[in-house]
Amino acid sequence: MLHRQVQERAAADWTAFVEGGLYRSLVADRLLVEHEDAPLEHATVPGAVAVIRPRELPLISYPYEWCFSQLRDAALLTLELQRRALAAGMRLRDASAYNVQFDAGRPILIDSLSFEVADAAEPWPAYRQFCEHFLAPLALMALRDVRFGLMLRDFIDGIPLDFAAALLPARTRLSPGLLAHLHLHAGAQRRAAGAATTTRRPARRMTRLGQEAVVDSLRRLVERLRWTPRGHWTEYGTQTSYTPAGAASKRQLVARFLDASGARTVWDLGANVGTYSGIAAEGGRRVVAFDQDAASVEQHWHALSTEARKSVLPLVMDLSNPSPALGWGLEERRSLVQRGPADATMALALVHHLAIGNNVPLERIAAFFARLGRWAVVEFVPKDDPMTQRLLAARPDIFPRYTLEGFREAFAQDFRIAEESRIDDSLRSLFLLEAR
């Protein structure tokens, strides 16, 4: 159970935040995770004036796993929180993307201790952090390549502004917002880093109206950034070898196998645009839908209704290179495996991509799936299937064990085969597997 404590030095800020009404307002509007007060004896170090127990979320995701629109939504949430804090005489001391999570389909702040009483004439101290965590990656994703979002996995403290400015197209200097908040901001950082430190410069002052203008300028800039998903993977869900009867059979089998597993949480591995994630979400299940293609995840996110987003969270994840543990001591950000296990995983039309497209032995695939969840619904696509033939068209067939019997033998090492069924009017088979 997670607890957080408020130290004496932050007591005035905490009192202003809670008793001034800002906490209640943000929780009521679902912008901030709520908490319960806990006894002071739960404090882990001396000097605590309060201990709180925030509501725990079912899954923690990270900015490098979000699609463009999710990162943009998180940025707009952060700016809205700063706007409302300023109106209450407070401000965000942090603007870290890691302080935001997706809860029931909405971005939400999880760090209640980020608020402090504002100095009416002091610039926003988290301005640089906001630009590095949100503005720089969003600009690169929208104006260069959406895959720049993956750079957040290496730059976990945000993309350096001088680096982002050098990578952006020259035409971005013609945008007043990008010029001010990225290019000139990066230049100011370089000058400050190179300036002599023997003479202390007076702190820059800013009026309350100026602070609000900065937030409004950032909001309008972020809202103007757009990215349209493109790519053949977004059409992959409709480019299958299924007949209508085969597609109906697969839907029925997936639903029946999930019912048999009794799973309440499902990880859909290789979800594409979420065709089967919706089936998995039926009956109140909570689904995380992973796919390596950012365009597919973006399309999936936009296709979900407000109600559907409460139970399905699409994320960008390459299963052949999943999110590792990162940060100091490899403990700041948890790996995909460490955030599990789910009750059940789904791997539909995925194994042939891993085994043939990525040269991963079937035994290794089975062992990995067994670490992710107790139950697994796995589809085997044989070599004769047109989709597997596409993979083999550009390379020699060096996969003699990639057969239905080879699949059974490989997965039997880590799973009990609870049920196996051929999909109607198809060469494919669907398995319900229970980890040993």
Short mmCIF file of C-alpha atoms in Angstrom, two decimals:
data_model
loop_
_atom_site.label_atom_id
_atom_site.label_comp_id
_atom_site.label_asym_id
_atom_site.label_seq_id
_atom_site.Cartn_x
_atom_site.Cartn_y
_atom_site.Cartn_z
CA MET A 1 0.00 0.00 0.00
CA LEU A 2 1.42 3.36 -1.06
CA HIS A 3 1.83 6.21 1.44
CA ARG A 4 3.25 9.70 1.00
CA GLN A 5 4.27 12.09 3.71
CA VAL A 6 4.36 15.88 3.93
CA GLN A 7 7.39 17.33 5.70
CA GLU A 8 7.42 20.43 7.90
CA ARG A 9 9.02 22.59 5.18
CA ALA A 10 6.00 21.95 2.93
CA ALA A 11 3.36 22.33 5.63
CA ALA A 12 2.21 25.83 4.57
CA ASP A 13 1.89 24.76 0.92
CA TRP A 14 -0.06 21.63 1.88
CA THR A 15 -2.43 23.55 4.14
CA ALA A 16 -3.08 26.13 1.43
CA PHE A 17 -3.67 23.40 -1.14
CA VAL A 18 -6.11 21.37 0.97
CA GLU A 19 -7.87 24.01 3.03
CA GLY A 20 -7.97 26.58 0.23
CA GLY A 21 -10.25 24.36 -1.84
CA LEU A 22 -7.94 23.64 -4.79
CA TYR A 23 -7.58 19.96 -3.86
CA ARG A 24 -11.34 19.41 -3.65
CA SER A 25 -11.94 21.26 -6.92
CA LEU A 26 -9.38 19.24 -8.87
CA VAL A 27 -10.56 15.90 -7.48
CA ALA A 28 -14.20 16.76 -8.21
CA ASP A 29 -13.31 17.48 -11.84
CA ARG A 30 -11.24 14.26 -12.11
CA LEU A 31 -8.01 16.13 -12.74
CA LEU A 32 -6.20 14.84 -9.65
CA VAL A 33 -6.12 11.45 -7.97
CA GLU A 34 -7.84 11.50 -4.60
CA HIS A 35 -6.25 10.40 -1.33
CA GLU A 36 -7.15 9.35 2.21
CA ASP A 37 -5.49 10.72 5.31
CA ALA A 38 -3.35 8.16 7.10
CA PRO A 39 -2.01 8.11 10.67
CA LEU A 40 1.26 9.99 11.27
CA GLU A 41 2.86 6.82 12.58
CA HIS A 42 2.97 5.59 8.99
CA ALA A 43 5.65 8.19 8.24
CA THR A 44 9.00 6.63 7.34
CA VAL A 45 11.23 9.54 8.41
CA PRO A 46 10.87 12.11 11.22
CA GLY A 47 9.31 15.50 10.67
CA ALA A 48 6.08 14.59 8.91
CA VAL A 49 3.07 16.86 9.39
CA ALA A 50 0.73 14.70 7.33
CA VAL A 51 0.64 11.25 5.72
CA ILE A 52 -1.68 10.45 2.85
CA ARG A 53 -2.71 7.28 1.04
CA PRO A 54 -3.41 8.05 -2.65
CA ARG A 55 -5.80 5.82 -4.57
CA GLU A 56 -3.72 3.25 -6.43
CA LEU A 57 -4.18 2.89 -10.18
CA PRO A 58 -4.39 -0.53 -11.86
CA LEU A 59 -1.46 0.12 -14.21
CA ILE A 60 1.31 2.69 -14.42
CA SER A 61 2.25 3.63 -17.99
CA TYR A 62 5.06 5.88 -19.16
CA PRO A 63 5.26 8.76 -21.68
CA TYR A 64 7.38 6.72 -24.12
CA GLU A 65 4.46 4.24 -24.27
CA TRP A 66 1.84 6.86 -25.13
CA CYS A 67 0.65 7.72 -28.59
CA PHE A 68 0.85 11.33 -29.80
CA SER A 69 -2.63 12.29 -28.66
CA GLN A 70 -2.15 10.76 -25.22
CA LEU A 71 1.02 12.79 -24.67
CA ARG A 72 -0.79 15.88 -25.96
CA ASP A 73 -3.72 15.27 -23.61
CA ALA A 74 -1.28 14.91 -20.71
CA ALA A 75 0.38 18.21 -21.70
CA LEU A 76 -2.95 20.04 -21.82
CA LEU A 77 -3.89 18.61 -18.42
CA THR A 78 -0.63 19.93 -16.95
CA LEU A 79 -1.30 23.40 -18.34
CA GLU A 80 -4.88 23.38 -17.06
CA LEU A 81 -3.62 22.44 -13.61
CA GLN A 82 -1.13 25.31 -13.68
CA ARG A 83 -3.84 27.73 -14.85
CA ARG A 84 -6.17 26.70 -12.05
CA ALA A 85 -3.37 26.74 -9.50
CA LEU A 86 -2.46 30.32 -10.46
CA ALA A 87 -6.08 31.36 -10.03
CA ALA A 88 -5.91 29.96 -6.48
CA GLY A 89 -2.63 31.71 -5.65
CA MET A 90 -0.59 28.54 -6.12
CA ARG A 91 1.46 26.87 -8.86
CA LEU A 92 2.87 23.52 -9.95
CA ARG A 93 6.44 23.12 -8.77
CA ASP A 94 6.83 20.16 -11.18
CA ALA A 95 5.68 19.61 -14.75
CA SER A 96 6.94 16.07 -15.19
CA ALA A 97 5.13 13.85 -17.67
CA TYR A 98 5.61 11.02 -15.14
CA ASN A 99 3.24 12.83 -12.77
CA VAL A 100 0.40 12.08 -15.21
CA GLN A 101 -1.36 8.76 -15.68
CA PHE A 102 -4.40 7.59 -17.62
CA ASP A 103 -7.28 6.60 -15.38
CA ALA A 104 -10.65 5.51 -16.79
CA GLY A 105 -9.76 6.99 -20.15
CA ARG A 106 -8.62 10.41 -18.90
CA PRO A 107 -5.25 11.92 -18.01
CA ILE A 108 -4.99 12.58 -14.28
CA LEU A 109 -2.30 14.04 -12.03
CA ILE A 110 -1.02 11.57 -9.44
CA ASP A 111 1.29 13.91 -7.51
CA SER A 112 -0.74 15.88 -4.96
CA LEU A 113 2.46 17.29 -3.49
CA SER A 114 3.32 19.18 -6.70
CA PHE A 115 1.48 22.32 -5.59
CA GLU A 116 3.03 25.23 -3.73
CA VAL A 117 2.07 28.77 -2.85
CA ALA A 118 3.09 30.99 -5.77
CA ASP A 119 5.36 34.00 -5.63
CA ALA A 120 3.24 36.54 -7.50
CA ALA A 121 6.27 37.93 -9.35
CA GLU A 122 8.37 34.79 -9.91
CA PRO A 123 8.37 32.93 -13.27
CA TRP A 124 7.00 29.40 -13.37
CA PRO A 125 9.86 27.20 -12.09
CA ALA A 126 8.57 24.17 -14.02
CA TYR A 127 8.49 25.96 -17.39
CA ARG A 128 11.68 24.34 -18.65
CA GLN A 129 10.55 20.91 -17.47
CA PHE A 130 7.23 21.29 -19.27
CA CYS A 131 9.01 22.18 -22.51
CA GLU A 132 11.39 19.22 -22.22
CA HIS A 133 8.82 16.64 -21.14
CA PHE A 134 5.95 17.71 -23.38
CA LEU A 135 6.55 20.46 -25.93
CA ALA A 136 9.83 19.20 -27.40
CA PRO A 137 8.69 15.59 -27.97
CA LEU A 138 5.28 16.69 -29.27
CA ALA A 139 6.87 19.09 -31.76
CA LEU A 140 9.30 16.43 -32.96
CA MET A 141 6.53 13.83 -33.28
CA ALA A 142 4.22 16.17 -35.16
CA LEU A 143 6.76 17.91 -37.40
CA ARG A 144 9.45 15.27 -37.94
CA ASP A 145 8.48 11.68 -37.15
CA VAL A 146 6.14 10.22 -34.55
CA ARG A 147 8.84 7.72 -33.58
CA PHE A 148 10.69 10.55 -31.86
CA GLY A 149 8.35 9.84 -28.95
CA LEU A 150 10.47 6.78 -28.24
CA MET A 151 13.38 9.09 -27.40
CA LEU A 152 11.68 9.68 -24.07
CA ARG A 153 12.86 6.20 -23.14
CA ASP A 154 16.47 7.41 -23.32
CA PHE A 155 15.84 10.96 -22.12
CA ILE A 156 13.73 10.13 -19.08
CA ASP A 157 14.22 13.69 -17.77
CA GLY A 158 12.85 15.14 -21.01
CA ILE A 159 14.37 15.87 -24.42
CA PRO A 160 17.01 18.63 -24.11
CA LEU A 161 15.80 21.77 -25.80
CA ASP A 162 19.00 22.43 -27.75
CA PHE A 163 18.81 18.90 -29.15
CA ALA A 164 15.14 19.29 -30.09
CA ALA A 165 15.76 22.69 -31.68
CA ALA A 166 18.54 21.25 -33.83
CA LEU A 167 16.32 18.40 -35.02
CA LEU A 168 13.26 20.48 -35.86
CA PRO A 169 12.75 21.84 -39.39
CA ALA A 170 14.15 25.32 -39.99
CA ARG A 171 10.64 26.57 -40.79
CA THR A 172 9.67 26.15 -37.13
CA ARG A 173 11.55 29.39 -36.43
CA LEU A 174 8.74 31.12 -38.30
CA SER A 175 6.25 29.89 -35.70
CA PRO A 176 6.11 32.50 -32.91
CA GLY A 177 5.26 29.83 -30.34
CA LEU A 178 8.00 27.37 -31.29
CA LEU A 179 10.48 30.21 -31.73
CA ALA A 180 9.84 31.50 -28.22
CA HIS A 181 9.33 28.30 -26.27
CA LEU A 182 11.86 26.06 -28.01
CA HIS A 183 14.43 27.86 -30.15
CA LEU A 184 14.93 31.02 -28.08
CA HIS A 185 14.45 29.03 -24.88
CA ALA A 186 17.26 26.67 -25.94
CA GLY A 187 19.47 29.66 -26.76
CA ALA A 188 18.83 31.21 -23.36
CA GLN A 189 19.82 27.94 -21.71
CA ARG A 190 23.09 27.84 -23.65
CA ARG A 191 23.92 31.40 -22.69
CA ALA A 192 23.11 30.76 -19.05
CA ALA A 193 25.28 27.64 -19.02
CA GLY A 194 28.21 29.55 -20.53
CA ALA A 195 27.89 32.66 -18.39
CA ALA A 196 30.36 33.37 -15.61
CA THR A 197 29.01 32.28 -12.23
CA THR A 198 31.00 34.82 -10.19
CA THR A 199 28.36 37.51 -10.60
CA ARG A 200 24.91 36.58 -9.43
CA ARG A 201 22.21 37.95 -11.70
CA PRO A 202 19.02 39.25 -10.11
CA ALA A 203 16.06 36.90 -10.48
CA ARG A 204 13.80 37.75 -13.41
CA ARG A 205 10.43 39.08 -12.28
CA MET A 206 7.07 38.48 -13.92
CA THR A 207 3.60 39.79 -13.27
CA ARG A 208 0.68 37.50 -12.55
CA LEU A 209 -0.76 38.47 -15.93
CA GLY A 210 2.53 37.51 -17.56
CA GLN A 211 2.50 34.10 -15.91
CA GLU A 212 -1.03 33.46 -17.15
CA ALA A 213 0.00 34.60 -20.64
CA VAL A 214 2.84 32.03 -20.74
CA VAL A 215 0.45 29.23 -19.83
CA ASP A 216 -2.08 30.39 -22.42
CA SER A 217 0.62 30.65 -25.10
CA LEU A 218 1.80 27.11 -24.36
CA ARG A 219 -1.78 25.81 -24.42
CA ARG A 220 -2.51 27.34 -27.83
CA LEU A 221 0.78 26.03 -29.20
CA VAL A 222 0.16 22.48 -27.96
CA GLU A 223 -3.41 22.53 -29.29
CA ARG A 224 -2.13 23.49 -32.76
CA LEU A 225 0.27 20.56 -32.94
CA ARG A 226 -1.37 17.76 -34.92
CA TRP A 227 -0.34 14.38 -36.25
CA THR A 228 -2.32 12.22 -38.67
CA PRO A 229 -1.66 8.46 -38.34
CA ARG A 230 -0.53 6.77 -41.55
CA GLY A 231 0.96 3.40 -42.41
CA HIS A 232 0.07 -0.04 -43.64
CA TRP A 233 -0.30 -1.41 -40.11
CA THR A 234 -3.42 0.68 -39.58
CA GLU A 235 -5.07 -1.33 -42.35
CA TYR A 236 -3.65 -4.66 -41.19
CA GLY A 237 -6.72 -5.51 -39.13
CA THR A 238 -8.82 -5.70 -42.31
CA GLN A 239 -6.16 -7.43 -44.42
CA THR A 240 -6.56 -10.94 -43.04
CA SER A 241 -7.24 -14.27 -44.67
CA TYR A 242 -10.53 -14.67 -42.79
CA THR A 243 -13.83 -15.25 -44.50
CA PRO A 244 -16.86 -13.73 -42.73
CA ALA A 245 -17.52 -17.15 -41.19
CA GLY A 246 -13.90 -17.39 -40.02
CA ALA A 247 -13.97 -13.91 -38.48
CA ALA A 248 -17.19 -14.71 -36.62
CA SER A 249 -15.73 -18.01 -35.38
CA LYS A 250 -12.61 -16.27 -34.06
CA ARG A 251 -14.65 -13.65 -32.21
CA GLN A 252 -16.76 -16.34 -30.58
CA LEU A 253 -13.73 -18.41 -29.57
CA VAL A 254 -11.90 -15.43 -28.09
CA ALA A 255 -14.94 -14.47 -26.02
CA ARG A 256 -15.50 -18.05 -24.85
CA PHE A 257 -11.87 -18.64 -23.93
CA LEU A 258 -11.69 -15.40 -21.94
CA ASP A 259 -14.88 -16.33 -20.12
CA ALA A 260 -13.37 -19.72 -19.28
CA SER A 261 -10.24 -18.08 -17.88
CA GLY A 262 -12.22 -15.93 -15.45
CA ALA A 263 -9.82 -13.06 -16.16
CA ARG A 264 -10.64 -9.54 -15.00
CA THR A 265 -7.51 -7.91 -16.45
CA VAL A 266 -6.32 -8.67 -19.98
CA TRP A 267 -3.22 -7.56 -21.87
CA ASP A 268 -3.85 -7.63 -25.61
CA LEU A 269 -0.40 -8.15 -27.15
CA GLY A 270 -0.15 -6.91 -30.72
CA ALA A 271 -3.61 -5.35 -30.56
CA ASN A 272 -3.26 -3.34 -33.79
CA VAL A 273 -6.30 -1.03 -33.93
CA GLY A 274 -8.11 -2.89 -31.15
CA THR A 275 -10.49 -5.18 -33.03
CA TYR A 276 -10.37 -7.82 -30.28
CA SER A 277 -9.59 -5.49 -27.37
CA GLY A 278 -13.24 -4.49 -27.40
CA ILE A 279 -14.30 -8.13 -27.15
CA ALA A 280 -11.89 -8.62 -24.26
CA ALA A 281 -13.40 -5.60 -22.47
CA GLU A 282 -16.89 -7.10 -22.48
CA GLY A 283 -18.18 -8.16 -19.11
CA GLY A 284 -16.30 -5.42 -17.27
CA ARG A 285 -12.75 -6.59 -17.97
CA ARG A 286 -9.94 -4.04 -17.89
CA VAL A 287 -7.78 -4.22 -21.02
CA VAL A 288 -4.37 -2.82 -21.91
CA ALA A 289 -3.88 -2.98 -25.69
CA PHE A 290 -0.22 -2.98 -26.76
CA ASP A 291 1.06 -2.50 -30.30
CA GLN A 292 4.44 -1.51 -31.72
CA ASP A 293 2.94 0.76 -34.37
CA ALA A 294 2.28 4.28 -33.09
CA ALA A 295 -0.18 4.97 -35.92
CA SER A 296 -2.29 1.96 -34.97
CA VAL A 297 -2.30 2.98 -31.31
CA GLU A 298 -3.26 6.53 -32.26
CA GLN A 299 -6.10 5.26 -34.43
CA HIS A 300 -7.24 2.89 -31.69
CA TRP A 301 -7.23 5.73 -29.11
CA HIS A 302 -9.38 7.95 -31.31
CA ALA A 303 -11.75 5.11 -32.23
CA LEU A 304 -12.61 4.42 -28.59
CA SER A 305 -15.69 6.11 -27.25
CA THR A 306 -15.52 7.98 -23.95
CA GLU A 307 -17.19 5.01 -22.28
CA ALA A 308 -14.88 2.45 -23.93
CA ARG A 309 -11.79 4.34 -22.79
CA LYS A 310 -12.77 3.57 -19.21
CA SER A 311 -11.87 -0.08 -19.78
CA VAL A 312 -9.36 -0.09 -22.68
CA LEU A 313 -5.98 1.66 -22.64
CA PRO A 314 -3.95 1.47 -25.89
CA LEU A 315 -0.17 1.80 -25.49
CA VAL A 316 2.84 1.74 -27.82
CA MET A 317 4.97 -1.33 -27.11
CA ASP A 318 7.31 -3.41 -29.27
CA LEU A 319 6.98 -6.91 -27.81
CA SER A 320 10.33 -7.90 -29.31
CA ASN A 321 11.90 -5.04 -27.32
CA PRO A 322 9.47 -4.22 -24.49
CA SER A 323 9.91 -1.39 -22.02
CA PRO A 324 12.79 -2.20 -19.66
CA ALA A 325 13.44 -1.09 -16.11
CA LEU A 326 15.02 2.37 -16.29
CA GLY A 327 16.51 5.12 -14.18
CA TRP A 328 18.66 5.12 -11.08
CA GLY A 329 19.35 1.57 -9.94
CA LEU A 330 16.91 0.41 -12.63
CA GLU A 331 14.15 1.21 -10.14
CA GLU A 332 12.65 4.55 -11.23
CA ARG A 333 10.62 3.09 -14.11
CA ARG A 334 9.47 -0.52 -14.04
CA SER A 335 9.71 -2.94 -16.92
CA LEU A 336 6.65 -4.36 -18.62
CA VAL A 337 7.09 -7.67 -16.79
CA GLN A 338 7.40 -5.92 -13.42
CA ARG A 339 4.03 -4.23 -13.98
CA GLY A 340 2.29 -7.55 -14.40
CA PRO A 341 1.10 -10.13 -14.33
CA ALA A 342 -2.30 -9.68 -15.92
CA ASP A 343 -4.93 -12.31 -15.35
CA ALA A 344 -4.76 -13.18 -19.03
CA THR A 345 -2.91 -12.19 -22.16
CA MET A 346 -4.10 -12.35 -25.77
CA ALA A 347 -1.68 -12.93 -28.62
CA LEU A 348 -3.80 -13.01 -31.75
CA ALA A 349 -1.99 -13.17 -35.09
CA LEU A 350 1.24 -12.30 -33.27
CA VAL A 351 3.31 -15.45 -32.81
CA HIS A 352 4.27 -15.74 -36.50
CA HIS A 353 5.59 -12.15 -36.43
CA LEU A 354 7.76 -12.90 -33.40
CA ALA A 355 8.90 -16.36 -34.52
CA ILE A 356 9.50 -15.67 -38.22
CA GLY A 357 9.72 -11.89 -38.41
CA ASN A 358 11.97 -11.55 -35.33
CA ASN A 359 13.61 -15.00 -35.17
CA VAL A 360 12.38 -15.68 -31.62
CA PRO A 361 12.16 -19.43 -30.87
CA LEU A 362 8.70 -20.67 -29.93
CA GLU A 363 9.98 -21.82 -26.53
CA ARG A 364 11.18 -18.29 -25.74
CA ILE A 365 7.84 -16.81 -26.80
CA ALA A 366 6.00 -19.24 -24.55
CA ALA A 367 8.27 -18.47 -21.58
CA PHE A 368 7.73 -14.73 -22.06
CA PHE A 369 3.96 -15.06 -22.28
CA ALA A 370 3.96 -17.18 -19.11
CA ARG A 371 5.64 -14.32 -17.23
CA LEU A 372 2.95 -11.85 -18.33
CA GLY A 373 -0.16 -13.67 -17.15
CA ARG A 374 -1.63 -16.85 -15.76
CA TRP A 375 -3.85 -17.46 -18.78
CA ALA A 376 -3.13 -16.88 -22.45
CA VAL A 377 -5.33 -16.92 -25.54
CA VAL A 378 -2.90 -17.53 -28.39
CA GLU A 379 -3.51 -17.89 -32.12
CA PHE A 380 -1.27 -20.10 -34.26
CA VAL A 381 -0.97 -19.01 -37.89
CA PRO A 382 0.58 -21.84 -39.95
CA LYS A 383 3.06 -21.45 -42.80
CA ASP A 384 0.38 -22.03 -45.41
CA ASP A 385 -1.55 -18.96 -44.26
CA PRO A 386 -1.19 -15.95 -46.64
CA MET A 387 0.00 -13.73 -43.81
CA THR A 388 2.83 -16.07 -42.90
CA GLN A 389 3.67 -16.45 -46.57
CA ARG A 390 4.20 -12.68 -46.73
CA LEU A 391 6.82 -12.96 -44.02
CA LEU A 392 8.54 -15.86 -45.77
CA ALA A 393 8.46 -14.22 -49.20
CA ALA A 394 11.56 -12.13 -48.56
CA ARG A 395 13.66 -14.70 -46.70
CA PRO A 396 14.55 -18.40 -46.71
CA ASP A 397 12.44 -20.73 -44.61
CA ILE A 398 14.79 -21.64 -41.76
CA PHE A 399 11.98 -22.52 -39.37
CA PRO A 400 11.46 -26.30 -39.56
CA ARG A 401 9.92 -26.40 -36.06
CA TYR A 402 7.34 -23.76 -36.87
CA THR A 403 4.46 -26.21 -37.18
CA LEU A 404 1.29 -26.81 -35.24
CA GLU A 405 2.88 -29.75 -33.45
CA GLY A 406 6.03 -27.72 -32.81
CA PHE A 407 3.86 -24.98 -31.30
CA ARG A 408 2.13 -27.47 -29.00
CA GLU A 409 5.44 -28.93 -27.83
CA ALA A 410 7.06 -25.54 -27.26
CA PHE A 411 4.16 -24.03 -25.31
CA ALA A 412 3.59 -27.20 -23.29
CA GLN A 413 6.85 -26.48 -21.45
CA ASP A 414 5.33 -23.43 -19.72
CA PHE A 415 1.58 -23.92 -20.20
CA ARG A 416 -1.11 -26.48 -19.84
CA ILE A 417 -3.19 -26.58 -23.01
CA ALA A 418 -6.68 -26.14 -21.57
CA GLU A 419 -8.41 -26.02 -24.95
CA GLU A 420 -7.54 -25.97 -28.63
CA SER A 421 -9.91 -25.19 -31.48
CA ARG A 422 -9.57 -24.68 -35.21
CA ILE A 423 -11.06 -21.38 -36.40
CA ASP A 424 -13.88 -22.11 -38.85
CA ASP A 425 -13.12 -21.80 -42.55
CA SER A 426 -9.45 -21.17 -41.72
CA LEU A 427 -6.08 -22.88 -41.33
CA ARG A 428 -5.54 -21.14 -38.00
CA SER A 429 -5.97 -22.52 -34.49
CA LEU A 430 -6.77 -20.82 -31.21
CA PHE A 431 -5.42 -22.05 -27.88
CA LEU A 432 -6.48 -21.39 -24.29
CA LEU A 433 -3.38 -21.91 -22.17
CA GLU A 434 -2.81 -21.93 -18.40
CA ALA A 435 0.66 -21.21 -17.06
CA ARG A 436 2.22 -24.02 -15.07
#
